[in-house]
């Protein structure tokens, strides 16, 4: 059995924010909000948990730093030590100041690239994925709030009309 959802369309982000707060105050669960651009504070108004992407970025940066240290120690000290400009490569610690730019660059490289990959995988965005937005107007000038219907269609419609929705559609998901 397919579940029924209700889509409330809004044409202003301020009206949408007010509507989200009013719907949350009425103790309804908002499945998703589709927007043509990011709306500041919408995630907090919807009650979404804070993102952990910053934590993963820090971990990825630490991985990049570790890889750079191991790589430079192996390449420049153990595998092929060279006397460059009269500075022999006897130990990693003696040569570490010269390696700082490489450590910084690989830290940033790993953090940035792995964070983007994590974001795409977590958001289930991959090549050739079909768009999930319910209406093409959500990519241009309309905002859509999606709520699940649980034998309360009339109440939801009345509430959403009171919040300033310009259009309300019921559909199967």
Short mmCIF file of C-alpha atoms in Angstrom, two decimals:
data_model
loop_
_atom_site.label_atom_id
_atom_site.label_comp_id
_atom_site.label_asym_id
_atom_site.label_seq_id
_atom_site.Cartn_x
_atom_site.Cartn_y
_atom_site.Cartn_z
CA UNK A 1 0.00 0.00 0.00
CA UNK A 2 1.39 3.36 -1.01
CA UNK A 3 1.26 6.09 1.57
CA UNK A 4 -0.52 9.35 0.92
CA UNK A 5 1.26 12.63 1.30
CA UNK A 6 0.11 16.20 1.16
CA UNK A 7 2.16 18.89 -0.60
CA UNK A 8 1.67 22.48 0.48
CA UNK A 9 3.10 25.06 -1.95
CA UNK A 10 4.42 28.44 -0.83
CA UNK A 11 5.79 31.32 -2.87
CA UNK A 12 7.72 33.14 -0.12
CA UNK A 13 10.41 31.83 2.22
CA UNK A 14 9.19 33.93 5.17
CA UNK A 15 5.70 32.49 4.82
CA UNK A 16 7.25 29.02 4.60
CA UNK A 17 9.22 29.55 7.83
CA UNK A 18 6.08 30.72 9.61
CA UNK A 19 4.18 27.70 8.24
CA UNK A 20 6.85 25.23 9.36
CA UNK A 21 6.80 26.66 12.87
CA UNK A 22 2.99 26.54 12.97
CA UNK A 23 2.87 22.94 11.70
CA UNK A 24 5.53 21.84 14.23
CA UNK A 25 3.61 23.59 17.01
CA UNK A 26 0.53 21.58 15.97
CA UNK A 27 2.64 18.40 16.51
CA UNK A 28 2.69 17.22 12.89
CA UNK A 29 5.75 15.58 11.38
CA UNK A 30 7.16 17.29 8.30
CA UNK A 31 8.60 14.69 5.94
CA UNK A 32 10.55 17.09 3.72
CA UNK A 33 10.72 20.70 2.55
CA UNK A 34 11.82 21.36 -1.05
CA UNK A 35 13.33 24.80 -1.71
CA UNK A 36 14.90 26.51 -4.73
CA UNK A 37 17.61 27.97 -2.47
CA UNK A 38 18.82 27.41 1.12
CA UNK A 39 16.56 29.02 3.73
CA UNK A 40 18.45 30.14 6.82
CA UNK A 41 17.08 28.55 10.00
CA UNK A 42 14.79 26.06 8.23
CA UNK A 43 16.64 23.03 9.58
CA UNK A 44 16.29 24.32 13.14
CA UNK A 45 12.62 25.15 12.63
CA UNK A 46 11.99 21.64 11.29
CA UNK A 47 13.74 20.15 14.32
CA UNK A 48 16.49 18.42 12.35
CA UNK A 49 19.55 17.18 14.21
CA UNK A 50 22.78 19.14 13.68
CA UNK A 51 25.08 17.82 11.00
CA UNK A 52 28.21 15.85 11.87
CA UNK A 53 30.05 16.73 8.66
CA UNK A 54 32.50 18.94 10.62
CA UNK A 55 33.50 15.98 12.78
CA UNK A 56 34.13 13.83 9.72
CA UNK A 57 36.09 16.67 8.14
CA UNK A 58 38.37 16.82 11.18
CA UNK A 59 38.87 13.04 11.08
CA UNK A 60 39.63 13.17 7.35
CA UNK A 61 42.12 15.97 7.95
CA UNK A 62 43.86 13.85 10.60
CA UNK A 63 43.99 10.95 8.14
CA UNK A 64 45.55 13.27 5.54
CA UNK A 65 48.12 14.49 8.06
CA UNK A 66 49.01 10.92 9.01
CA UNK A 67 49.32 9.89 5.36
CA UNK A 68 51.58 12.88 4.63
CA UNK A 69 53.86 12.11 7.59
CA UNK A 70 54.16 8.42 6.72
CA UNK A 71 54.63 9.20 3.02
CA UNK A 72 57.36 11.82 3.55
CA UNK A 73 59.15 9.71 6.15
CA UNK A 74 59.26 6.75 3.78
CA UNK A 75 60.12 8.67 0.61
CA UNK A 76 62.58 11.26 1.94
CA UNK A 77 64.18 9.48 4.92
CA UNK A 78 64.02 5.69 4.52
CA UNK A 79 63.70 4.86 0.81
CA UNK A 80 65.79 7.51 -0.97
CA UNK A 81 67.61 9.85 1.44
CA UNK A 82 69.35 12.71 -0.33
CA UNK A 83 71.78 15.40 0.73
CA UNK A 84 69.99 18.52 -0.54
CA UNK A 85 71.87 21.80 -0.11
CA UNK A 86 74.21 20.29 2.48
CA UNK A 87 71.30 19.18 4.69
CA UNK A 88 71.46 15.41 5.16
CA UNK A 89 68.27 13.45 5.80
CA UNK A 90 69.19 11.53 8.95
CA UNK A 91 65.80 11.73 10.68
CA UNK A 92 62.30 12.94 10.06
CA UNK A 93 62.28 15.34 13.02
CA UNK A 94 65.36 17.20 11.77
CA UNK A 95 63.71 17.77 8.39
CA UNK A 96 60.14 18.32 9.54
CA UNK A 97 60.13 22.13 9.10
CA UNK A 98 60.71 21.62 5.37
CA UNK A 99 57.76 19.19 5.26
CA UNK A 100 55.17 21.49 6.88
CA UNK A 101 53.74 22.84 3.58
CA UNK A 102 53.25 19.29 2.29
CA UNK A 103 51.57 18.25 5.55
CA UNK A 104 49.23 21.23 5.35
CA UNK A 105 48.32 20.61 1.70
CA UNK A 106 47.59 16.92 2.17
CA UNK A 107 45.53 17.64 5.30
CA UNK A 108 43.35 20.09 3.35
CA UNK A 109 43.24 17.80 0.30
CA UNK A 110 42.02 14.77 2.26
CA UNK A 111 39.54 16.78 4.33
CA UNK A 112 37.99 18.51 1.32
CA UNK A 113 37.76 15.56 -1.04
CA UNK A 114 36.62 12.97 1.47
CA UNK A 115 34.09 15.40 2.94
CA UNK A 116 32.54 15.97 -0.50
CA UNK A 117 32.41 12.23 -1.15
CA UNK A 118 30.83 11.65 2.27
CA UNK A 119 28.26 14.36 1.62
CA UNK A 120 27.27 12.86 -1.74
CA UNK A 121 27.03 9.32 -0.34
CA UNK A 122 25.12 10.43 2.76
CA UNK A 123 22.70 12.47 0.64
CA UNK A 124 22.35 9.59 -1.81
CA UNK A 125 23.47 11.78 -4.69
CA UNK A 126 25.25 9.88 -7.40
CA UNK A 127 25.49 10.12 -11.16
CA UNK A 128 22.30 9.40 -13.10
CA UNK A 129 20.09 9.57 -10.01
CA UNK A 130 16.53 10.60 -10.73
CA UNK A 131 15.45 13.84 -9.05
CA UNK A 132 13.20 13.41 -6.01
CA UNK A 133 11.54 16.80 -5.95
CA UNK A 134 7.76 16.49 -6.36
CA UNK A 135 7.37 19.49 -8.67
CA UNK A 136 9.76 21.23 -11.04
CA UNK A 137 8.65 24.59 -9.63
CA UNK A 138 10.71 23.81 -6.50
CA UNK A 139 13.84 24.44 -8.56
CA UNK A 140 12.61 27.87 -9.65
CA UNK A 141 10.32 29.89 -7.40
CA UNK A 142 8.14 27.68 -5.16
CA UNK A 143 8.64 25.99 -1.81
CA UNK A 144 6.94 22.68 -1.03
CA UNK A 145 6.28 21.23 2.41
CA UNK A 146 5.56 17.49 2.38
CA UNK A 147 3.60 15.86 5.21
CA UNK A 148 2.37 12.28 5.57
CA UNK A 149 -1.38 11.78 5.89
CA UNK A 150 -2.60 9.48 8.67
CA UNK A 151 -6.42 9.74 8.50
CA UNK A 152 -6.17 13.50 9.11
CA UNK A 153 -6.35 14.92 5.59
CA UNK A 154 -9.06 17.50 6.29
CA UNK A 155 -7.34 18.82 9.43
CA UNK A 156 -4.03 19.11 7.60
CA UNK A 157 -5.58 20.92 4.65
CA UNK A 158 -7.26 23.45 6.97
CA UNK A 159 -4.04 24.00 8.93
CA UNK A 160 -1.94 24.44 5.78
CA UNK A 161 -4.43 26.88 4.23
CA UNK A 162 -4.27 28.92 7.45
CA UNK A 163 -0.48 29.06 7.16
CA UNK A 164 -0.64 30.77 3.76
CA UNK A 165 -0.23 27.91 1.30
CA UNK A 166 -0.99 28.98 -2.27
CA UNK A 167 -1.72 25.43 -3.41
CA UNK A 168 -2.32 22.07 -1.72
CA UNK A 169 -2.09 18.70 -3.48
CA UNK A 170 -2.63 15.18 -2.17
CA UNK A 171 -0.73 12.38 -3.88
CA UNK A 172 0.54 8.83 -3.46
CA UNK A 173 4.18 8.42 -2.55
#
